[in-house]
mmCIF file of C-alpha atoms in Angstrom:
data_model
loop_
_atom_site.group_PDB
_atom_site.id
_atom_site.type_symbol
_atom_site.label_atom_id
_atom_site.label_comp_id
_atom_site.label_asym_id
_atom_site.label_seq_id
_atom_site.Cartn_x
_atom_site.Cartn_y
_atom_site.Cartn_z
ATOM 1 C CA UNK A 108 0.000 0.000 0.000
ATOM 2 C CA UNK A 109 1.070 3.202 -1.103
ATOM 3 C CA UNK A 110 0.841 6.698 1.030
ATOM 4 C CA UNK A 111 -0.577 10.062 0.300
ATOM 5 C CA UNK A 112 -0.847 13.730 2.275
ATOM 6 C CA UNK A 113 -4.265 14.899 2.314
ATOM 7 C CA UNK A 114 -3.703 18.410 1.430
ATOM 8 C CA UNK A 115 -2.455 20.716 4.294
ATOM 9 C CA UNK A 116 -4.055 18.398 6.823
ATOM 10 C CA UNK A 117 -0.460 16.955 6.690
ATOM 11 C CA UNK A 118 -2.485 13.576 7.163
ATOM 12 C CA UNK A 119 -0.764 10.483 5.212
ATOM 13 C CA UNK A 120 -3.288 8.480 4.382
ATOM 14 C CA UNK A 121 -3.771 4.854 2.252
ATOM 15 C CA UNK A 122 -4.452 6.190 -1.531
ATOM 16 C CA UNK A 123 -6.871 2.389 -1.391
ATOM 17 C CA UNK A 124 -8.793 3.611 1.539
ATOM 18 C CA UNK A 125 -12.607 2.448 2.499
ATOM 19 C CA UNK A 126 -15.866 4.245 2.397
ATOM 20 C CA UNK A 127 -18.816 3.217 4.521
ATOM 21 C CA UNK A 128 -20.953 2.340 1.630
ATOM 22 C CA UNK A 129 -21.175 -1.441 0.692
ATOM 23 C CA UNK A 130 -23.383 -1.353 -2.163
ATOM 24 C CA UNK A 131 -21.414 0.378 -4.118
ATOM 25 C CA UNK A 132 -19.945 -3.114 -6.021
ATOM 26 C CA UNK A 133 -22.724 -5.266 -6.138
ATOM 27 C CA UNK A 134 -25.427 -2.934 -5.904
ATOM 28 C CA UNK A 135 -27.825 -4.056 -3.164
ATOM 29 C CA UNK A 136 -31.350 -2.438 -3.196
ATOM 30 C CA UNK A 137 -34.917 -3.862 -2.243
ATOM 31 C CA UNK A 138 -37.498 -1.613 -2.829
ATOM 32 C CA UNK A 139 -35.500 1.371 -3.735
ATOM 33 C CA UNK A 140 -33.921 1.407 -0.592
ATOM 34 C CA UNK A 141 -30.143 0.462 0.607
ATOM 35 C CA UNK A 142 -30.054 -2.633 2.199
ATOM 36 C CA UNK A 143 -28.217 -2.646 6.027
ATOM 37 C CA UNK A 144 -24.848 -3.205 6.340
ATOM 38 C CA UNK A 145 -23.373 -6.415 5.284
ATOM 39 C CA UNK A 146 -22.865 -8.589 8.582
ATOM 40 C CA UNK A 147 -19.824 -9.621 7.583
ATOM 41 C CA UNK A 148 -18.469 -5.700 7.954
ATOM 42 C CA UNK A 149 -16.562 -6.267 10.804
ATOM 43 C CA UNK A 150 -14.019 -8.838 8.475
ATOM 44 C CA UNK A 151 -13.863 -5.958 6.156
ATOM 45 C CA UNK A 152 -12.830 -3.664 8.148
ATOM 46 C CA UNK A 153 -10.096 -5.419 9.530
ATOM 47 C CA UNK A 154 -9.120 -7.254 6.147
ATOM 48 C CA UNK A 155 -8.240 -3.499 5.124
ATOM 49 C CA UNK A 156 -6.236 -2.372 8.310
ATOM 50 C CA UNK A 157 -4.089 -5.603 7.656
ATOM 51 C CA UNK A 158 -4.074 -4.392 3.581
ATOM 52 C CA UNK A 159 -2.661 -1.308 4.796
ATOM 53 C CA UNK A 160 -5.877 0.944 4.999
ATOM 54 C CA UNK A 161 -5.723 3.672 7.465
ATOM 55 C CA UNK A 162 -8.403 6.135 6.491
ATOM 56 C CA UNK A 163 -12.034 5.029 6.978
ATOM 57 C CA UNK A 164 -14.993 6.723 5.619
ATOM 58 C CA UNK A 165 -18.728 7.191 6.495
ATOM 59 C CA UNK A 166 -21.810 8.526 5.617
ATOM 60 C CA UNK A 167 -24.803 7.350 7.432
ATOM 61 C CA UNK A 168 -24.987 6.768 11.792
ATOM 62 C CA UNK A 169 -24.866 3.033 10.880
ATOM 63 C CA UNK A 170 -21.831 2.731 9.277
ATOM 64 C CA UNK A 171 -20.295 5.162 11.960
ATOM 65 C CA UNK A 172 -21.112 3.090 14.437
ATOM 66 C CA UNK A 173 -20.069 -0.390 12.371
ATOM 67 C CA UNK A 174 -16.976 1.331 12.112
ATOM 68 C CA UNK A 175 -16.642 2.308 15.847
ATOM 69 C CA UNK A 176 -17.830 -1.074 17.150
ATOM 70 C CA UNK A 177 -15.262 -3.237 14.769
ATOM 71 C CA UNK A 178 -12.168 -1.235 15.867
ATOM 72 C CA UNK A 179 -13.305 -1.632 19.614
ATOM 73 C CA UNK A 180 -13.575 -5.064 19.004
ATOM 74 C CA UNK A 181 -10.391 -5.254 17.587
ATOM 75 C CA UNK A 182 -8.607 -3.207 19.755
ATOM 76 C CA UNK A 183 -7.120 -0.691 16.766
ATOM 77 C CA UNK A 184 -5.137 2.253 18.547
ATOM 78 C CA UNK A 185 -6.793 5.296 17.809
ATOM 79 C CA UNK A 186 -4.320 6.755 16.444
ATOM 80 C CA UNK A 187 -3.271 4.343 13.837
ATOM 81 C CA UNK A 188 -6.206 4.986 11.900
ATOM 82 C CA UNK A 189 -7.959 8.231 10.562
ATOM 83 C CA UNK A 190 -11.491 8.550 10.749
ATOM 84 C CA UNK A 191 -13.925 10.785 8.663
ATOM 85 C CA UNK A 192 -17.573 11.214 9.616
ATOM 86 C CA UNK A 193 -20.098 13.736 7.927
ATOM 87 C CA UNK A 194 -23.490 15.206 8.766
ATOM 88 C CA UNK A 195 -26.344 14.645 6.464
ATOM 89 C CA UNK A 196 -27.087 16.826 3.984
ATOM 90 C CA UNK A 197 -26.094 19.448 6.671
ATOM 91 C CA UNK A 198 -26.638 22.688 4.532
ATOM 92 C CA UNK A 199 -30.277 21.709 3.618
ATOM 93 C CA UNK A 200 -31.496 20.566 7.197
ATOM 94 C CA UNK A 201 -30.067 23.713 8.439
ATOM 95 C CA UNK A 202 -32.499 25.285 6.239
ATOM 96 C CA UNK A 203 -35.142 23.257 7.988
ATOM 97 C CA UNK A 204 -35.064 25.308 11.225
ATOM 98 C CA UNK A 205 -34.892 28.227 12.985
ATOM 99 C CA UNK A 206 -31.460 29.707 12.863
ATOM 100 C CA UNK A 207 -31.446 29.935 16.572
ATOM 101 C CA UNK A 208 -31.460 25.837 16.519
ATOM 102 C CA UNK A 209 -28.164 25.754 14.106
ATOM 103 C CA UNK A 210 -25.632 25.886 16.642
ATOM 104 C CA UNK A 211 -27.095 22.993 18.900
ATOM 105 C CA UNK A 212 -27.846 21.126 15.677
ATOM 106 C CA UNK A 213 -24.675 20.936 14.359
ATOM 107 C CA UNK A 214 -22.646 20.124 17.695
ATOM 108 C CA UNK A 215 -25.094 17.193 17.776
ATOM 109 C CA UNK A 216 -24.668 15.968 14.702
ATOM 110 C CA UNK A 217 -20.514 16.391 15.661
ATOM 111 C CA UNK A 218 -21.429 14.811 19.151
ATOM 112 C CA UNK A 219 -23.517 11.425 17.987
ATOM 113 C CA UNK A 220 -20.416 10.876 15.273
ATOM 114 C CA UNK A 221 -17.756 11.032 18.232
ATOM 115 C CA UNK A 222 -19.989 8.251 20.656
ATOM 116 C CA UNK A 223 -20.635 6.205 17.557
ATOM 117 C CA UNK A 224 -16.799 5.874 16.926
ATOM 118 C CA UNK A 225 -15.919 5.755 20.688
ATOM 119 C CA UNK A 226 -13.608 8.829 20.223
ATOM 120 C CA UNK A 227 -12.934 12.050 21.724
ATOM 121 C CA UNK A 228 -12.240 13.384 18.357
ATOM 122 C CA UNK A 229 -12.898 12.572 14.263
ATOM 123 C CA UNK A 230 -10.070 13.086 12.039
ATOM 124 C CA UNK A 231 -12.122 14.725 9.124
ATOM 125 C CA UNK A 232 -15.570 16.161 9.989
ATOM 126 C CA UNK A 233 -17.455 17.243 6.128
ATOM 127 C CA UNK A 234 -20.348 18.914 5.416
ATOM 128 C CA UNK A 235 -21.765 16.024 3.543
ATOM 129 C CA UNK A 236 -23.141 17.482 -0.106
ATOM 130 C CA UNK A 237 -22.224 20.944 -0.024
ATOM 131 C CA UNK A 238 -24.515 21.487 -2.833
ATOM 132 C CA UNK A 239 -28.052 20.509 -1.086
ATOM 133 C CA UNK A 240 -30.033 23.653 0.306
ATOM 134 C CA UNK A 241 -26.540 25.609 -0.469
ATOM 135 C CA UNK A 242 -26.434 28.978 0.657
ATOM 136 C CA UNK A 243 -23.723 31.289 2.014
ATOM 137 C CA UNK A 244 -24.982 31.794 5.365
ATOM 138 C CA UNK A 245 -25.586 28.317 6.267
ATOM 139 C CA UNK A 246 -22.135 27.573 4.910
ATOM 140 C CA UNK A 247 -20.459 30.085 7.163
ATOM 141 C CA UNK A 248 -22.552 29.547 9.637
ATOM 142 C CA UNK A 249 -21.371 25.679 9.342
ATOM 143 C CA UNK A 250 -17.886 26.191 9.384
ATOM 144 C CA UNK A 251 -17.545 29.082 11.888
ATOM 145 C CA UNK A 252 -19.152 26.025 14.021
ATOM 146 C CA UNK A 253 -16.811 23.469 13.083
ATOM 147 C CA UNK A 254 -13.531 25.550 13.320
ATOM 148 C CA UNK A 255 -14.969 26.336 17.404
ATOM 149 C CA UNK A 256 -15.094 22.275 17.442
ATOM 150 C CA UNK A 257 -11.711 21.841 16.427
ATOM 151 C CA UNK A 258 -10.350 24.127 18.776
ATOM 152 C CA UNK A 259 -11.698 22.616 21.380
ATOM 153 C CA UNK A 260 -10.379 19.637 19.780
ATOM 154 C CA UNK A 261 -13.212 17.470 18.478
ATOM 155 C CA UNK A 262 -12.243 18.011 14.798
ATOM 156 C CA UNK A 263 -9.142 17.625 13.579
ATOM 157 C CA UNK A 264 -9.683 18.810 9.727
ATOM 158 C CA UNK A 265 -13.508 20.112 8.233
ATOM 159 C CA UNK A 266 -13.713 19.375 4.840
ATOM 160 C CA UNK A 267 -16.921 18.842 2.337
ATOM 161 C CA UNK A 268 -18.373 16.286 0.268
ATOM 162 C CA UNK A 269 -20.234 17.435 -2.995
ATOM 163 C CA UNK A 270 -21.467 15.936 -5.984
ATOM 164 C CA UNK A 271 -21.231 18.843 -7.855
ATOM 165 C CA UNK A 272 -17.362 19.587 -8.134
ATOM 166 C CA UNK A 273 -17.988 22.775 -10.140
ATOM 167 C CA UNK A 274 -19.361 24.315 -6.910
ATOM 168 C CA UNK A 275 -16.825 22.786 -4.511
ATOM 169 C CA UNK A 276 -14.393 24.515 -7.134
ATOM 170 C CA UNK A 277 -15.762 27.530 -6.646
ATOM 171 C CA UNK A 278 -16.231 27.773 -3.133
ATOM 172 C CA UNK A 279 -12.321 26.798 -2.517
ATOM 173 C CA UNK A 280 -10.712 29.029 -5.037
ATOM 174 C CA UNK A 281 -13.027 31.921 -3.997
ATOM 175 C CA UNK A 282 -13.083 31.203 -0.312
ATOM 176 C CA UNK A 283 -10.607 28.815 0.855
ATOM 177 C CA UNK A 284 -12.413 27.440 3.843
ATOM 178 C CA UNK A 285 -12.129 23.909 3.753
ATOM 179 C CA UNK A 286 -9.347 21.363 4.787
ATOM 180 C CA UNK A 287 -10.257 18.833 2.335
ATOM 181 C CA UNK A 288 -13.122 17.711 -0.224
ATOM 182 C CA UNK A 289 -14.378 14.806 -1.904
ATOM 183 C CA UNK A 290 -16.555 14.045 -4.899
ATOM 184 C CA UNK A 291 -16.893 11.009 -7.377
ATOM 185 C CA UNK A 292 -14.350 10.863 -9.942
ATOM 186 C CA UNK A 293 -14.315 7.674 -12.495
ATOM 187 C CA UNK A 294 -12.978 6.654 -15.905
ATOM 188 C CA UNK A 295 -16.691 7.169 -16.980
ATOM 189 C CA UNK A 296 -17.514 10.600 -15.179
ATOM 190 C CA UNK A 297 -13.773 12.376 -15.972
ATOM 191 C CA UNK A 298 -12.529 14.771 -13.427
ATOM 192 C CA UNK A 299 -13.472 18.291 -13.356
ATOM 193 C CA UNK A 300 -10.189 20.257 -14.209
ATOM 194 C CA UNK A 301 -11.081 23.618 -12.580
ATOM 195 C CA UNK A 302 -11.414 21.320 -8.966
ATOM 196 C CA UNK A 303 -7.884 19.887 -9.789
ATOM 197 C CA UNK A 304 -6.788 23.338 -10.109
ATOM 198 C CA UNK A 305 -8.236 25.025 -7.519
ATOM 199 C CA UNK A 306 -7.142 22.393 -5.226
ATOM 200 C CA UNK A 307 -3.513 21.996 -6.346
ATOM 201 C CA UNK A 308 -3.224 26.111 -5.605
ATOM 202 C CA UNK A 309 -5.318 26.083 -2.395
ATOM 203 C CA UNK A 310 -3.431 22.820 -1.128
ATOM 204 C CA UNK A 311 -6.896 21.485 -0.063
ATOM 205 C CA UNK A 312 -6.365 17.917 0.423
ATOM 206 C CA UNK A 313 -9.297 15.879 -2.884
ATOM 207 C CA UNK A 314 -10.402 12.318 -2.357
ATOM 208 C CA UNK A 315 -12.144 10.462 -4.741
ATOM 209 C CA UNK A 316 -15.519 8.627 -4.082
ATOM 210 C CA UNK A 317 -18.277 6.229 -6.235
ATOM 211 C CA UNK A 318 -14.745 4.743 -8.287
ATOM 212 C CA UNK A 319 -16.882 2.493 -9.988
ATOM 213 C CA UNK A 320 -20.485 4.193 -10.592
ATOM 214 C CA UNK A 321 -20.517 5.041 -13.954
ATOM 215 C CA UNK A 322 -24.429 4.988 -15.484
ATOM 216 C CA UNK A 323 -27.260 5.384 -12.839
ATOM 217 C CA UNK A 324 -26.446 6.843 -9.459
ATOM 218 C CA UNK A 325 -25.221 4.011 -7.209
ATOM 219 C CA UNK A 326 -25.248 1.730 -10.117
ATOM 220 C CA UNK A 327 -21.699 0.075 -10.498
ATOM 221 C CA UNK A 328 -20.201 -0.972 -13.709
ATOM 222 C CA UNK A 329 -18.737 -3.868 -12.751
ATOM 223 C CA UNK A 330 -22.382 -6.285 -13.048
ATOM 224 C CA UNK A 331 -23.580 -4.501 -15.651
ATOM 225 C CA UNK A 332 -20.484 -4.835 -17.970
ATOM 226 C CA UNK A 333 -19.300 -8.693 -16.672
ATOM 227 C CA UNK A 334 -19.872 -10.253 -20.155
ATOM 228 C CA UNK A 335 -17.500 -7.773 -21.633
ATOM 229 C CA UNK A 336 -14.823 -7.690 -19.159
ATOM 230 C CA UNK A 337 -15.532 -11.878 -19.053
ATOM 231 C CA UNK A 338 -14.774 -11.842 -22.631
ATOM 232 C CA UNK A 339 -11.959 -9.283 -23.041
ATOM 233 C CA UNK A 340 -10.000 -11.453 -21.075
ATOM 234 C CA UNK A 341 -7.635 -9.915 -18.359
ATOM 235 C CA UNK A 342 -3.744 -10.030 -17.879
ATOM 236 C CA UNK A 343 -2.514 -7.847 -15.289
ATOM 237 C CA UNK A 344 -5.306 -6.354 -13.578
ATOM 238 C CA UNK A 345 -8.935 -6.790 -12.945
ATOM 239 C CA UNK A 346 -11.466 -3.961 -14.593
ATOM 240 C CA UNK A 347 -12.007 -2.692 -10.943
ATOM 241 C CA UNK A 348 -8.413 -2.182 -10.508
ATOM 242 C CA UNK A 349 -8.030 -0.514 -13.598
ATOM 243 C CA UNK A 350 -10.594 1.473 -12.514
ATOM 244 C CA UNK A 351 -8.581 2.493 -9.433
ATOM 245 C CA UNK A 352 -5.181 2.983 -11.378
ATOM 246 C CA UNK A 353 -6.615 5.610 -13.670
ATOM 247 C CA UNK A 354 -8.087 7.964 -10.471
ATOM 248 C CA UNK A 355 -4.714 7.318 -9.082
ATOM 249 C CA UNK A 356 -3.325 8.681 -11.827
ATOM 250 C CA UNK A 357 -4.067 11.900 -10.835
ATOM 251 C CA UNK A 358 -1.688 13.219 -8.440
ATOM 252 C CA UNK A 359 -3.858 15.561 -6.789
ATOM 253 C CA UNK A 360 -6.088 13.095 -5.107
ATOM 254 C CA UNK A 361 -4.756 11.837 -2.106
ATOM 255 C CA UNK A 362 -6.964 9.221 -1.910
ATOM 256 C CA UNK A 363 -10.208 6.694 -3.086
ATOM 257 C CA UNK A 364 -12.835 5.200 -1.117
ATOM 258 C CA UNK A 365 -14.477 2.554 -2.741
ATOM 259 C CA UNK A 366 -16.830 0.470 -0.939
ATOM 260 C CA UNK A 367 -16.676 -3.277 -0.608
ATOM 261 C CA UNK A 368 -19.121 -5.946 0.591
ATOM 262 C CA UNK A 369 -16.534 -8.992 1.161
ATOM 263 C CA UNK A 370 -12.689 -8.944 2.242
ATOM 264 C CA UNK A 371 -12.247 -10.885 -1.305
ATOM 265 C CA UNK A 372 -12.847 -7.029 -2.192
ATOM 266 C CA UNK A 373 -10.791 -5.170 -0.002
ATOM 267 C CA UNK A 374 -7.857 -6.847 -1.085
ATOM 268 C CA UNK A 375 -8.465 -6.786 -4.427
ATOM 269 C CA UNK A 376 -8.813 -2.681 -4.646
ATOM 270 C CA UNK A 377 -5.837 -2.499 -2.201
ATOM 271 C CA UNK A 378 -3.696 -4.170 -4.423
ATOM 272 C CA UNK A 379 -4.447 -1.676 -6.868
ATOM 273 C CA UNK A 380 -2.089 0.422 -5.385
ATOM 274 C CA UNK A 381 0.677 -1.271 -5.801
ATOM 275 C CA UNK A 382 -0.031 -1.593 -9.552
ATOM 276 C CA UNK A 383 1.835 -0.239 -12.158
ATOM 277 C CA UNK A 384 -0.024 2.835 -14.265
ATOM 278 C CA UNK A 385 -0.020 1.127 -17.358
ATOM 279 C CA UNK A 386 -1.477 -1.888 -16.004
ATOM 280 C CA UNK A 387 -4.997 0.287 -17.217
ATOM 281 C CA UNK A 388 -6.525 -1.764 -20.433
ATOM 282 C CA UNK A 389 -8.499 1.283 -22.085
ATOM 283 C CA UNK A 390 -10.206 -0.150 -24.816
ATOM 284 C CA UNK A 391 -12.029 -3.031 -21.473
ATOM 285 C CA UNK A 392 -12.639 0.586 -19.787
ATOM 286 C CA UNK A 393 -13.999 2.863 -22.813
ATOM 287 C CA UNK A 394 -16.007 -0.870 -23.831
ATOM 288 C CA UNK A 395 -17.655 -0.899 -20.286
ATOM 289 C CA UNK A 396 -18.147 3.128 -20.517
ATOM 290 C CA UNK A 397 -19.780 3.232 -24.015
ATOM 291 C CA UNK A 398 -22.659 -0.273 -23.533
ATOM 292 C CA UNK A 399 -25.859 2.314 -22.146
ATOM 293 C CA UNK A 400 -25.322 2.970 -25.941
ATOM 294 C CA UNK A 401 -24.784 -0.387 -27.685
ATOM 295 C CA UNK A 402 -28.841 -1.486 -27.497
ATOM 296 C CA UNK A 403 -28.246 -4.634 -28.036
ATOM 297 C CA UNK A 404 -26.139 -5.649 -25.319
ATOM 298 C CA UNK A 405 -28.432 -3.607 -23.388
ATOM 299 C CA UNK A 406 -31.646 -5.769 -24.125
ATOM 300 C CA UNK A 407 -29.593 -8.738 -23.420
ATOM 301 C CA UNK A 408 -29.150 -7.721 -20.018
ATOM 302 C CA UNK A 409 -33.024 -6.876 -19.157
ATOM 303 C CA UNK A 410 -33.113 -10.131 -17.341
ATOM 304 C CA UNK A 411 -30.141 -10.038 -15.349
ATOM 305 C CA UNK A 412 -29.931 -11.661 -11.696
ATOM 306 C CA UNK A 413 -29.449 -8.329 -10.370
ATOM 307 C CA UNK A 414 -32.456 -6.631 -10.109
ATOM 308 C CA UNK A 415 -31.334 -3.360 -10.373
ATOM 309 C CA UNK A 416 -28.983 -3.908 -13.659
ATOM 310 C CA UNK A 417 -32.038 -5.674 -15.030
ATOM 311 C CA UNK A 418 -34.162 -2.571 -14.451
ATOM 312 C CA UNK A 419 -31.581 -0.046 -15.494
ATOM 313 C CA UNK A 420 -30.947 -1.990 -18.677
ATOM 314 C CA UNK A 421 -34.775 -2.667 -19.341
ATOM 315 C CA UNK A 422 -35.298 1.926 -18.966
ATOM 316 C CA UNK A 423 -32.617 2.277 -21.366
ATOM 317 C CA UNK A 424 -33.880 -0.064 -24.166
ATOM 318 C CA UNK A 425 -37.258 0.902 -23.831
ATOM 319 C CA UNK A 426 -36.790 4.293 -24.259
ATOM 320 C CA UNK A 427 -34.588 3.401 -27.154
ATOM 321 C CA UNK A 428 -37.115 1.439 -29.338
ATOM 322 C CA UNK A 429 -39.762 3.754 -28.013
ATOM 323 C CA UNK A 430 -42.372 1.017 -26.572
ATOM 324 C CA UNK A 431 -42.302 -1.285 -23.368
ATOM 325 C CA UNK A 432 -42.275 -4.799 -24.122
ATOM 326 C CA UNK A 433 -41.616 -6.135 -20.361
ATOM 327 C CA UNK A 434 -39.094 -9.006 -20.445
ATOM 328 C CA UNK A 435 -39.574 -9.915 -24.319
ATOM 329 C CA UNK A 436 -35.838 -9.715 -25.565
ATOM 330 C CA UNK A 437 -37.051 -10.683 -29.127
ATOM 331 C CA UNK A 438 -39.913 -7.848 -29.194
ATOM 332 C CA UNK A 439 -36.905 -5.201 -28.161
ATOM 333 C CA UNK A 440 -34.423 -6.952 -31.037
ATOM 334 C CA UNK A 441 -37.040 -7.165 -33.361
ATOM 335 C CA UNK A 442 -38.243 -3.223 -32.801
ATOM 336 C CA UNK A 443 -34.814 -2.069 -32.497
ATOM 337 C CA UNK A 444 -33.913 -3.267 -35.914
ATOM 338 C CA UNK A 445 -36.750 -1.869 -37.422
ATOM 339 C CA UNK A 446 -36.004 1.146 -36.064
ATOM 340 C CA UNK A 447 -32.584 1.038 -37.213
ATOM 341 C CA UNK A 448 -33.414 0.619 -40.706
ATOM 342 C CA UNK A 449 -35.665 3.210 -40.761
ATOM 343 C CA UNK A 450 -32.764 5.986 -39.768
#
């Protein structure tokens, strides 16, 4: 496992680190909701502390407190390992209520993430999705909260998580408040040049999340594109570690945090780090970026195993041949053609 400083929080961290999320591979939804956490978390976790992994992710209270339990249980020194929680859409809740409740909702939110890891302190503290119910009050309001916090020594670093990099670039090359940042990067997404920048001259430390979710939000590539990658063939890396090695490639992120739902996992993306750059295959990657558009390989994934491939595959092809034909791959064939010779 290789090392990288997260900006000027000084903080060398595992460029294979782990994010809270374990759907992120296999993507595991009933009902249009996340699943729990995989049971076997606990082997994850420490699978990756004995890959090397020394910065751990999280989102949600559960995966805080999955995270807090397992390194209780396993008796990990606190300071061998750098921890990162968030509040919720913090920006947009704020909104919710009075401003005289901000104060006392934020050291709460702060508070709960500090009991759930068993800590006196969080490494990274972000203002998850900078982006919802953004507004320049709340976000001062936010931070001039969180910088009080880490005096008194409950943060460490305050950073932000956005899916819109185009505003986290603006906000750090216009303001400079934040520590550090994250926000997905992929082969299939790109990376958004004017966050590189304003990071690089800032020195704000940029982590990389959702590695693998290229088409629908939360929908991996991996299941979606198996028959390709199955048939391509691999020599010296797997597509997921390809996957990693390009991100890495960018020497501005410190860091990635896929999730994983088995140790199998973990050690597969943590070897990615000790790959060389030009183990990356593009033509597997730019084949597994470019299917939503090859129709036919789409309707022959309509009934896939994984229900949520199966649906995102079934929206894509009927909007293609313009009708809805359920399950009936030879309908979809047969109306794609036509339409096909018809343009």
């Amino acid at each position: 496992m290789k090392y990288r400083t997260l900006g000027r929080t000084g903080l060398r961290i595992s460029e294979v680190s782990l994010g809270g999320h374990e759907y992120r591979r296999r993507h595991l939804v009933k009902d249009g909701r996340f699943t729990e956490l995989n049971p076997d978390r606990p082997k994850i976790i420490a699978t990756a502390i004995e890959m090397g992994v020394n910065y751990f992710d999280t989102t949600y209270t559960e995966e805080a407190q999955s995270l807090g339990a397992t390194l209780k249980t396993l008796g990990v020194q606190r300071d061998k390992v750098y921890l990162s929680g968030m509040s919720i859409d913090l920006l947009a809740r704020l909104g919710d209520r009075e401003p005289s409740e901000w104060k006392a909702y934020i050291v709460s939110e702060v508070e709960e993430r500090l009991n759930l890891f068993h800590s006196d302190y969080v490494d990274v503290f972000q203002i998850c999705a900078m982006e919802s119910g953004f507004s320049q009050d709340r976000l001062e309001f936010a931070l001039e909260t969180l910088r009080n916090m880490q005096q008194q020594g409950k943060i460490r670093w305050v950073g932000s998580s956005a899916h819109n990099p185009e505003l986290l670039a603006k906000v750090i090359d216009e303001q400079n408040p934040i520590d550090m940042c994250q926000t997905p990067i992929n082969f299939n997404k790109g990376v958004c040049e004017p966050l590189l920048n304003a990071v690089r001259k800032h020195n704000v430390g940029l982590i990389a999340i959702k590695p693998f979710v290229w088409f629908d939000y939360g929908m991996p590539f991996l299941p979606v594109c198996q028959k390709i990658i199955d048939d391509h063939g691999l020599n010296r890396a797997t597509a997921a570690q390809m996957a990693i090695r390009w991100i890495l490639s960018h020497e501005e992120i410190a860091a990635i945090v896929p999730g994983c739902n088995s140790e199998a996992e973990v050690i597969e993306n943590a070897r990615a780090s000790d790959l060389p750059p030009d183990c990356i295959d593009f033509s597997l990657l730019s084949a597994c970026r470019d299917i939503p558009d090859r129709i036919e390989e789409m309707i022959d994934l309509i009934d896939h195993p994984h229900a949520e491939v199966a649906s995102y595959s079934h929206e894509r092809v009927a909007n293609a041949v313009g009708c809805d034909y359920g399950k009936d791959k030879e309908k979809y064939l047969e109306a794609w053609r036509a339409k096909r010779q018809k343009e």
